[in-house]
CSV table of C-alpha atoms in Angstrom, one decimal:
chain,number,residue,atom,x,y,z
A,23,UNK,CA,63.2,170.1,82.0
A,24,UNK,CA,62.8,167.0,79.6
A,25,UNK,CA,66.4,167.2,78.5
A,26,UNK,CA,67.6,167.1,82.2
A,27,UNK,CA,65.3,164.0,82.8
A,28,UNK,CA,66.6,162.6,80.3
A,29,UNK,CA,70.2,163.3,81.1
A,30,UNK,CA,69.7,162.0,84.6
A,31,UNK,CA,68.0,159.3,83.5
A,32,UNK,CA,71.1,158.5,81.6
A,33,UNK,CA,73.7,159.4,84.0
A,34,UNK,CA,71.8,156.3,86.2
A,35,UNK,CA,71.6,154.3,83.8
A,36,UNK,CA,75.6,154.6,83.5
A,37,UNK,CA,75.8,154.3,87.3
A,38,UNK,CA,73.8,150.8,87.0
A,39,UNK,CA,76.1,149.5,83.7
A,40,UNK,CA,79.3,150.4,85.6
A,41,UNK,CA,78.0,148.6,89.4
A,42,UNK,CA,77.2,145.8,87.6
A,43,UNK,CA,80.1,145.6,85.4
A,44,UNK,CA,82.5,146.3,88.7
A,45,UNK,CA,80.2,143.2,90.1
A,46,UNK,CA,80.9,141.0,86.9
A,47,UNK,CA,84.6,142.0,87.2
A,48,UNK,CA,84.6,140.7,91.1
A,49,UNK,CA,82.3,137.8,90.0
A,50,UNK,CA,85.1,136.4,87.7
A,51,UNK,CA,88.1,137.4,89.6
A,52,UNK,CA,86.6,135.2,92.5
A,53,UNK,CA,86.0,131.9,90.0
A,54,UNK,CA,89.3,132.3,88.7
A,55,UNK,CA,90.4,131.4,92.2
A,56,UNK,CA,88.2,128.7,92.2
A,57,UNK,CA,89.4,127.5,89.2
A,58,UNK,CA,93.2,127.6,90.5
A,59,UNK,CA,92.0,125.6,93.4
A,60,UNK,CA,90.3,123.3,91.8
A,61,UNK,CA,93.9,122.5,89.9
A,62,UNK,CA,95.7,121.5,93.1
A,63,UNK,CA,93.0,119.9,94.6
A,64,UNK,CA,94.3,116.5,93.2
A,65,UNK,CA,96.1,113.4,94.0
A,66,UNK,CA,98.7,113.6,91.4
A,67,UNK,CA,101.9,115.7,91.8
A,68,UNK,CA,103.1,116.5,88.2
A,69,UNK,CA,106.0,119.3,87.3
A,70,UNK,CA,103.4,122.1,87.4
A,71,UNK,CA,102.1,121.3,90.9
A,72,UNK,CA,104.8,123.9,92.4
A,73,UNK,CA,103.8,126.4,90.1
A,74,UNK,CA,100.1,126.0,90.3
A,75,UNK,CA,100.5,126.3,94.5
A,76,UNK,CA,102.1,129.4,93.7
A,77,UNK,CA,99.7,131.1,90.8
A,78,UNK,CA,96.2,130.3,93.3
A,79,UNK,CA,98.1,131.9,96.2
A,80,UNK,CA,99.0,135.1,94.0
A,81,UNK,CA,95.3,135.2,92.8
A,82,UNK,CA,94.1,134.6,96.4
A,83,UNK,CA,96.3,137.5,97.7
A,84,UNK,CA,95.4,140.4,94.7
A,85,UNK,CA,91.5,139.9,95.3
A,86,UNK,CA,90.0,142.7,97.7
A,87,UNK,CA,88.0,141.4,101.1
A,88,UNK,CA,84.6,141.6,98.8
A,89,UNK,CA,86.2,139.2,96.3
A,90,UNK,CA,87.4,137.0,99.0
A,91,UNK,CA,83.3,136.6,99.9
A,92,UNK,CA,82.5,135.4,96.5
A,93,UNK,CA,84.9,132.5,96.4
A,94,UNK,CA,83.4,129.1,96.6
A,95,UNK,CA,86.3,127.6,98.6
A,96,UNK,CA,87.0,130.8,100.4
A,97,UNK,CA,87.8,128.5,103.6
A,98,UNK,CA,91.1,126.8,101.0
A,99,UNK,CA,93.0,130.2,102.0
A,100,UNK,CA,90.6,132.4,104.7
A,101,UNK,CA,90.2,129.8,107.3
A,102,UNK,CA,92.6,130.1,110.4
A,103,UNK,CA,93.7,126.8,111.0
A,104,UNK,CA,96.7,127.9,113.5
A,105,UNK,CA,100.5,128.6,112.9
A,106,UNK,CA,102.0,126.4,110.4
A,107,UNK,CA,105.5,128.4,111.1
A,108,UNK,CA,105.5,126.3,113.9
A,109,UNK,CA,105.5,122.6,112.2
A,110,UNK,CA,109.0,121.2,111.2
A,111,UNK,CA,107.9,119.0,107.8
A,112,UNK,CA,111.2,116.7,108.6
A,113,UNK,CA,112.1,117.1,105.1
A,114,UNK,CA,116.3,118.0,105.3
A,115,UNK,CA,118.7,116.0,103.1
A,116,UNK,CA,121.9,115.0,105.3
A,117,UNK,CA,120.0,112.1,106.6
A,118,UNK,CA,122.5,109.6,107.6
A,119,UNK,CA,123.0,105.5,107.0
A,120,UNK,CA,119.0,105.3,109.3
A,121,UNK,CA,116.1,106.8,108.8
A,122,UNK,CA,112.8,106.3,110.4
A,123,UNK,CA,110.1,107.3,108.3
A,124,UNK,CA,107.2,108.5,109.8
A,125,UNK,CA,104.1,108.2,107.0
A,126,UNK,CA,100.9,109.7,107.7
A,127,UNK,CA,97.4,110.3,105.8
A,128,UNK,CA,98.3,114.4,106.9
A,129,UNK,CA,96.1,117.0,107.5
A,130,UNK,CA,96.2,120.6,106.5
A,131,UNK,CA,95.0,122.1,110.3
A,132,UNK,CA,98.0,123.2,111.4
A,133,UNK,CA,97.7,123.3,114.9
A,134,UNK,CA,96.5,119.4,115.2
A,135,UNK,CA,99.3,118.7,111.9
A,136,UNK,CA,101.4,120.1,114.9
A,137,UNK,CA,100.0,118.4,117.7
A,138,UNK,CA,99.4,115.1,116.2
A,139,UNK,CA,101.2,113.9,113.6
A,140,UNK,CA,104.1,116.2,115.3
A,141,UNK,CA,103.9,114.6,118.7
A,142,UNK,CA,103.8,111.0,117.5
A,143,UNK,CA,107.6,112.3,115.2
A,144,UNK,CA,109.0,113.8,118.1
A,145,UNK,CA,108.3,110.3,120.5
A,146,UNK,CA,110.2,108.3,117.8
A,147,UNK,CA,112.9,110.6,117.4
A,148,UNK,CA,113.6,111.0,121.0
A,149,UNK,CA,113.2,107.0,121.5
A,150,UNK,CA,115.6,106.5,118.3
A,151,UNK,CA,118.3,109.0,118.3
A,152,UNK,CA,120.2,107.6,116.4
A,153,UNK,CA,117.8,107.1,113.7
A,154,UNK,CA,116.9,110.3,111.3
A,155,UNK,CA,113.4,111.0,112.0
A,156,UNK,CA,111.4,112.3,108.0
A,157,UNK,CA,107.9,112.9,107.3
A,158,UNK,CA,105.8,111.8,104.1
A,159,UNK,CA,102.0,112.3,103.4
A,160,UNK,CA,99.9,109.8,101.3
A,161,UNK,CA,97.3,112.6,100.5
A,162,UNK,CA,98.7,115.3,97.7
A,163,UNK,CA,95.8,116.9,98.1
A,164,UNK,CA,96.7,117.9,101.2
A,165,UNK,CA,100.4,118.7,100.8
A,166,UNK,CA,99.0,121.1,97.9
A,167,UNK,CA,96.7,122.7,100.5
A,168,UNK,CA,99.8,123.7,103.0
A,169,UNK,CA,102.5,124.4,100.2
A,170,UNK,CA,99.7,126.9,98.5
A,171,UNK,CA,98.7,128.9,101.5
A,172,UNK,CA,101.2,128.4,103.8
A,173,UNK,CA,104.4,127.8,101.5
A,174,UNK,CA,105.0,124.6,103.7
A,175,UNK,CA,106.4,122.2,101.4
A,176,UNK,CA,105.7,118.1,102.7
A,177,UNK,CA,107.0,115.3,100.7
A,178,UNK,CA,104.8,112.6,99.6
A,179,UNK,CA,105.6,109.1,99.9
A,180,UNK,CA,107.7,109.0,96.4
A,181,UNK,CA,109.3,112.1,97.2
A,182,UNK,CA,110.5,111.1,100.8
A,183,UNK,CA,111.8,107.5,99.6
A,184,UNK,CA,113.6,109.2,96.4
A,185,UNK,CA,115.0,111.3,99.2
A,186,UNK,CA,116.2,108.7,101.1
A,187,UNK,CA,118.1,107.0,98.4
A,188,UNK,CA,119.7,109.8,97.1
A,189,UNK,CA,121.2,110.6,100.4
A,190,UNK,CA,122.6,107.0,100.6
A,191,UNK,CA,120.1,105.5,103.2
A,192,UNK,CA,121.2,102.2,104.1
A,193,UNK,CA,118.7,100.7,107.0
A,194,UNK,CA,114.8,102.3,106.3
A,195,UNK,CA,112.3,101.8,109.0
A,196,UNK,CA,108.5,102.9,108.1
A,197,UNK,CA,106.7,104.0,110.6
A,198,UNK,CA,102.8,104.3,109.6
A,199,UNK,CA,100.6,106.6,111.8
A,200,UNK,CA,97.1,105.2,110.2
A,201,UNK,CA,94.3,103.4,112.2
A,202,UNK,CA,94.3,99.8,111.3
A,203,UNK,CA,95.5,97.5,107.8
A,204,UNK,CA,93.5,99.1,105.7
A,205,UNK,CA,93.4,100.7,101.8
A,206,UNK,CA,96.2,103.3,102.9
A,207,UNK,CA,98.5,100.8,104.4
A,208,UNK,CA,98.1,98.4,101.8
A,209,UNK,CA,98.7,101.0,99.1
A,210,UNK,CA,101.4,102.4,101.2
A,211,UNK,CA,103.3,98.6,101.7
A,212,UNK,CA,102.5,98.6,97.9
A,213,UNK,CA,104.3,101.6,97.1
A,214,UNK,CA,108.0,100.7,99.8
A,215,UNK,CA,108.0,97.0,97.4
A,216,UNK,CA,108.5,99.0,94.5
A,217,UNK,CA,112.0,100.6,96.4
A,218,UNK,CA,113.1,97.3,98.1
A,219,UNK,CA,116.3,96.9,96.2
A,220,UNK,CA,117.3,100.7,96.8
A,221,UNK,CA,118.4,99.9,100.7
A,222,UNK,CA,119.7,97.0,102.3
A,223,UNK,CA,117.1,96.6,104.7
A,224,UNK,CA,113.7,98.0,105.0
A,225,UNK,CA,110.7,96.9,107.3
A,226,UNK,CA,107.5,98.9,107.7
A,227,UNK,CA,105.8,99.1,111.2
A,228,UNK,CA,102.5,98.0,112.4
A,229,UNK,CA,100.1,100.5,112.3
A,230,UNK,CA,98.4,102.0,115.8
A,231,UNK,CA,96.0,98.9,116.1
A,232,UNK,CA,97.9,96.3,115.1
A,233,UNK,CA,96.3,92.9,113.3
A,234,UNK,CA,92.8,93.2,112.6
A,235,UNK,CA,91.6,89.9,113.7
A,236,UNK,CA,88.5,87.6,112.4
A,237,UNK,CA,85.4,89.1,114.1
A,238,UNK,CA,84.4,91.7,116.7
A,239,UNK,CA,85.5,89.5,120.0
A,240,UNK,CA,89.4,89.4,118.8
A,241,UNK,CA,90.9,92.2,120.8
A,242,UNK,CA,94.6,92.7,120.6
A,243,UNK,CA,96.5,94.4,123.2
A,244,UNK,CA,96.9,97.7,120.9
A,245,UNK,CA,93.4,97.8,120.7
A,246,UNK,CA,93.5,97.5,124.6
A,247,UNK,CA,95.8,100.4,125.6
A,248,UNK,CA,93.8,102.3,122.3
A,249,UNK,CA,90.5,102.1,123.8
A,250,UNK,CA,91.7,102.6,127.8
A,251,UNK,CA,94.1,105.5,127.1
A,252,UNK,CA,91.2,108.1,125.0
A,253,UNK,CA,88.5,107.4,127.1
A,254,UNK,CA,90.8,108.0,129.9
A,255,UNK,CA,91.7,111.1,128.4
A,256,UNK,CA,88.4,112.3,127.4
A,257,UNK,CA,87.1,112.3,130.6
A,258,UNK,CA,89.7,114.0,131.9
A,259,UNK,CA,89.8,116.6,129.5
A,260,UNK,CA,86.1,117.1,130.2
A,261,UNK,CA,86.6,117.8,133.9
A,262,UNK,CA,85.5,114.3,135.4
A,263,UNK,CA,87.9,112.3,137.4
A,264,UNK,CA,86.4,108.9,137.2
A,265,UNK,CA,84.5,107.0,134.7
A,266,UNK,CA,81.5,106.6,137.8
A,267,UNK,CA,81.7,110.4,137.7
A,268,UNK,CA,80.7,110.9,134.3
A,269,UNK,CA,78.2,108.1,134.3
A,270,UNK,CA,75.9,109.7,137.2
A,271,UNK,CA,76.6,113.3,135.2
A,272,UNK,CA,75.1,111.2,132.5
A,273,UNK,CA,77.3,111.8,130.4
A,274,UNK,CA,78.3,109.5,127.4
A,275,UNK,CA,81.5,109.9,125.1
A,276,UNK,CA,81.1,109.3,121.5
A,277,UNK,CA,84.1,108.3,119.9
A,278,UNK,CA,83.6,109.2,116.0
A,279,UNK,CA,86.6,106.8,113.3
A,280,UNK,CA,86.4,107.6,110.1
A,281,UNK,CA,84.8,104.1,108.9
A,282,UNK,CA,85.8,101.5,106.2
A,283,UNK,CA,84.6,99.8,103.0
A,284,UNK,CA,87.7,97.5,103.8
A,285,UNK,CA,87.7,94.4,105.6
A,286,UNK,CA,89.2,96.4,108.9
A,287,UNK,CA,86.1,97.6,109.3
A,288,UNK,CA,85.6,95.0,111.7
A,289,UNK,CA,88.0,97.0,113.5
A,290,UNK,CA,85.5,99.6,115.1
A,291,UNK,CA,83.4,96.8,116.2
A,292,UNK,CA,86.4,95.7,118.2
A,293,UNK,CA,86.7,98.7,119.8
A,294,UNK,CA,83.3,99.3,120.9
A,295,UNK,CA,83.8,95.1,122.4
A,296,UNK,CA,86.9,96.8,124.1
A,297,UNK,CA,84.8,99.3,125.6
A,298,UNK,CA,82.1,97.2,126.7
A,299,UNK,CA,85.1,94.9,128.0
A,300,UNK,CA,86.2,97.4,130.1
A,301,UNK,CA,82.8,97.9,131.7
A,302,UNK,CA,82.4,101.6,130.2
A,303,UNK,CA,78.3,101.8,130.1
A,304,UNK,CA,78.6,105.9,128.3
A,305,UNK,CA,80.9,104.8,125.8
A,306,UNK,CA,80.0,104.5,121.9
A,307,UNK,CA,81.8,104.1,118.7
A,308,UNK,CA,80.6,105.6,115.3
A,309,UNK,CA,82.0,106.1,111.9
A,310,UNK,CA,81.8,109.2,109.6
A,311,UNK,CA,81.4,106.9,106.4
A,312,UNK,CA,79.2,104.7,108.3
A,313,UNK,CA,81.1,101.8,108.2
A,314,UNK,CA,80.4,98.9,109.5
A,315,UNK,CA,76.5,100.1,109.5
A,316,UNK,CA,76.3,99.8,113.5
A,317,UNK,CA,78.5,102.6,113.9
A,318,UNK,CA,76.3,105.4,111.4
A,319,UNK,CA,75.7,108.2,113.0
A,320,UNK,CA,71.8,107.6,113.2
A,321,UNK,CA,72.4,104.7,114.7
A,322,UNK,CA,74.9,105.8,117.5
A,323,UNK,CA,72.0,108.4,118.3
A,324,UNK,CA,69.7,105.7,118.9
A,325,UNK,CA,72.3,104.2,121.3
A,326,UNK,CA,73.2,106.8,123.4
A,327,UNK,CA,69.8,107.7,123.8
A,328,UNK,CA,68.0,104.4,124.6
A,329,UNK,CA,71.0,104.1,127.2
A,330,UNK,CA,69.4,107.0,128.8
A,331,UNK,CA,72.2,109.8,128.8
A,332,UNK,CA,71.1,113.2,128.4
A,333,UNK,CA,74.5,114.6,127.6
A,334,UNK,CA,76.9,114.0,125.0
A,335,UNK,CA,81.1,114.6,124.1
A,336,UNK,CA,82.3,114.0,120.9
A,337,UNK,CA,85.5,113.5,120.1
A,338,UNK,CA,87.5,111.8,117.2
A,339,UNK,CA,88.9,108.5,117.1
A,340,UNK,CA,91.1,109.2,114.8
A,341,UNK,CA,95.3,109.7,115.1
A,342,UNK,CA,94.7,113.6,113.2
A,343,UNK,CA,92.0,115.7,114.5
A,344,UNK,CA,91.9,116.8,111.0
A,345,UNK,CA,88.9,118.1,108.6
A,346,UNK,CA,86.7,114.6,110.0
A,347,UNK,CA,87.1,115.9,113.2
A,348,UNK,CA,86.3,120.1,112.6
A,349,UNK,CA,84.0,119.3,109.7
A,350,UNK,CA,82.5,116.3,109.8
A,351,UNK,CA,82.2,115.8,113.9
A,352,UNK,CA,82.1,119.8,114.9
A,353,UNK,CA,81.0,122.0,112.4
A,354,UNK,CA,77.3,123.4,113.8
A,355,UNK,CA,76.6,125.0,110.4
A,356,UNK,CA,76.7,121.8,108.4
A,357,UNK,CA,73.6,119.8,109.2
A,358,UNK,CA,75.2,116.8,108.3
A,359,UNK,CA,77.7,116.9,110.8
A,360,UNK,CA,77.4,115.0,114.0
A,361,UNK,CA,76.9,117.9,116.4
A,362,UNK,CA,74.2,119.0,114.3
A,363,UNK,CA,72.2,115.5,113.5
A,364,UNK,CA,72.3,115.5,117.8
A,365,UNK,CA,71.3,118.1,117.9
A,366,UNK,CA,68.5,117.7,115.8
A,367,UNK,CA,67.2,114.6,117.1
A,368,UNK,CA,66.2,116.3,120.2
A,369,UNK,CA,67.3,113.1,122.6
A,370,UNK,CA,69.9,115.4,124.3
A,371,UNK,CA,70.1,118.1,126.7
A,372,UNK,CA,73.7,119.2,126.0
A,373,UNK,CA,76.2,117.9,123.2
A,374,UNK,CA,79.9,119.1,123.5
A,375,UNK,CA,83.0,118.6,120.9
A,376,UNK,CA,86.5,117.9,122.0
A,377,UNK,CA,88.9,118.5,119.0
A,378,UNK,CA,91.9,116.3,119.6
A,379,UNK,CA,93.4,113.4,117.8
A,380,UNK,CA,95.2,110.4,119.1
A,381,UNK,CA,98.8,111.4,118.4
A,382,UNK,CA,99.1,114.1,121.0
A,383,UNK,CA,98.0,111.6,123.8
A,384,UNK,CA,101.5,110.0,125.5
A,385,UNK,CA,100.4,105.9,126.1
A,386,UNK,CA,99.5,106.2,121.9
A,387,UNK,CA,102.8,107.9,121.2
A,388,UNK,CA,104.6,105.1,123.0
A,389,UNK,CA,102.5,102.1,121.1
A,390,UNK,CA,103.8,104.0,118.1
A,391,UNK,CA,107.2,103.8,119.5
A,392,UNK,CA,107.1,100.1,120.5
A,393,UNK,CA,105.7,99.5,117.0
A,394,UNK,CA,108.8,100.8,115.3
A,395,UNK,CA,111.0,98.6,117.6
A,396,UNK,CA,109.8,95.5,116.9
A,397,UNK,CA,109.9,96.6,113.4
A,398,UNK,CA,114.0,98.0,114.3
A,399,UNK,CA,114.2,94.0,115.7
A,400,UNK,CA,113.2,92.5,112.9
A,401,UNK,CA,115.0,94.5,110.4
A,402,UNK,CA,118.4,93.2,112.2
A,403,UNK,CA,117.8,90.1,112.6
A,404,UNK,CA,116.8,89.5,109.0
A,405,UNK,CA,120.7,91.3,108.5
């Protein structure tokens, strides 16, 4: 009787060495994708990055469902973002004496990469035919993202002008789709000096809002037809037909940028002048980094609520409706996100998210498209 105690005893203690040594196994399977990850997650392309996309996607694939759980960025591969079979990345050779291209910030959710970024390229390229239409992104990290999961390769800025003068380019046009003069557009005017002698004319384009101005009373047009055209379409998309509508449903729209150490900053204070300007009592800008400090989230709350509306939309004020807008605006399980922190304060009876960036709204594709005329304009006369 001892002896089969014994045995059985032993026979469990095999069964415990060999679960935990299956959960060891799944443990390091799962941080060896982490670590893959963490290798593309970077701003530099080098001559490995193709390579690297490829090796964490293999990994990613071979690991079973359990595995998949145990993976820190688990989201980097699992999470449905949409169909990214159904972007074009506008990155063909054969491009002709013109290009137009269009530079963005990007964003690896496919369906707003698609309806944002893509609606604003499809505008230019139907308003200049006879201008090729390419894409660049200013944010590897993001290009690694969609090459690694969805083998979607997007050139970078480098890549896109090195493009351009290898296929004998002549006239280049730069179309920006970023926000305001900030960091990224100087970087990215920084970067097209470097290539001025490869063409014989280049010009880059205004971005959406156009000069940033002195204080929070300069309002340009841009920032005009900006500020008019997304409330307009936020309270349609949220079923109201007038702004008075909204207003007695007490409703108030919170428009969330993405905020600014730079001097632009000064930017989302003209926009909230703008809004005022156009008498819209429920509607409030606020910044994800919090800045300029009277557009932090806490202090948007405290705005909305001494106004005295009870319910609340967010939506992005941003040309992507990228990760800001599903992570840092939507997301209910992060309490730092905005729908949460309005939650939490209490003030409100219902708070709503509308997930959609400026590029898929038509009078912002068209500013985009006047943009890069003037920009066409200039270019010949300075020939």
């Amino acid at each position: 009787m001892k002896k089969l105690i014994s045995m059985l005893i032993a026979l469990a203690m095999l069964a415990t060495c060999a679960v935990a040594f299956a959960e060891d196994a799944d443990k390091a399977a799962a941080a060896a994708v982490d670590e893959l990850i963490a290798a593309i997650q970077v701003q530099e392309r080098t001559e490995d990055t193709d390579a690297q996309c490829e090796a964490a996607k293999a990994a990613w694939d071979a690991l079973t469902d359990a595995q998949k759980e145990l993976v820190e960025e688990a989201d980097y591969f699992g999470r449905d973002t949409g169909d990214a079979s159904a972007d074009d990345p506008l990155n063909a050779d054969d491009i002709g004496e013109n290009e137009l291209l269009v530079v963005s910030f990007g964003t690896s959710f496919n369906d707003s990469r698609v309806a944002d970024i893509g609606g604003v390229e499809k505008a230019l390229q139907a308003a200049y035919p006879d201008w090729s239409v390419r894409r660049a992104f200013t944010a590897q990290i993001i290009i690694n993202h969609i090459q690694a999961r969805d083998g979607e390769k997007i050139d970078n800025v480098a890549q896109a002008l090195d493009r351009a003068v290898a296929n004998g380019v002549k006239n280049l046009v730069i179309q920006p789709t970023h926000l305001m003069h900030g960091a990224e557009y100087d970087e990215l005017v920084a970067t097209v000096g470097e290539y001025a002698d490869k063409f014989e004319a280049i010009a880059v384009a205004e971005p959406l809002l156009g000069e940033v101005g002195a204080d929070a009373t300069v309002i340009n047009e841009d920032k005009a037809a900006v500020a008019a055209a997304v409330y307009a379409q936020a309270i349609m998309d949220a079923g109201y037909e007038t702004a008075d509508a909204a207003v007695e449903d007490g409703v108030a729209f919170v428009f969330m940028g993405h905020g600014t150490s730079h001097t632009a900053n000064v930017t989302y204070d003209q926009m909230q002048t703008q809004m005022e300007a156009l008498e819209l009592k429920n509607a409030f800008i606020g910044t994800v980094e919090g800045e300029p400090e009277d557009t932090e989230c806490s202090v948007v709350i405290g705005k909305v609520k001494e106004a005295g509306f009870k319910k609340v939309i967010l939506r992005p004020l941003m040309v992507v409706a990228g990760d800001h807008a599903n992570n840092d605006m939507a997301d209910p399980e992060d309490p730092e996100s905005w729908i949460s922190q309005f939650t939490a304060s209490g003030a409100f009876d219902a708070i709503e998210c509308q997930i959609a960036g400026l590029g898929r709204i038509e009078i912002v594709e068209e500013l985009y498209v006047a943009h890069t005329g003037f920009a066409m304009e200039a270019l010949q006369a300075a020939a």
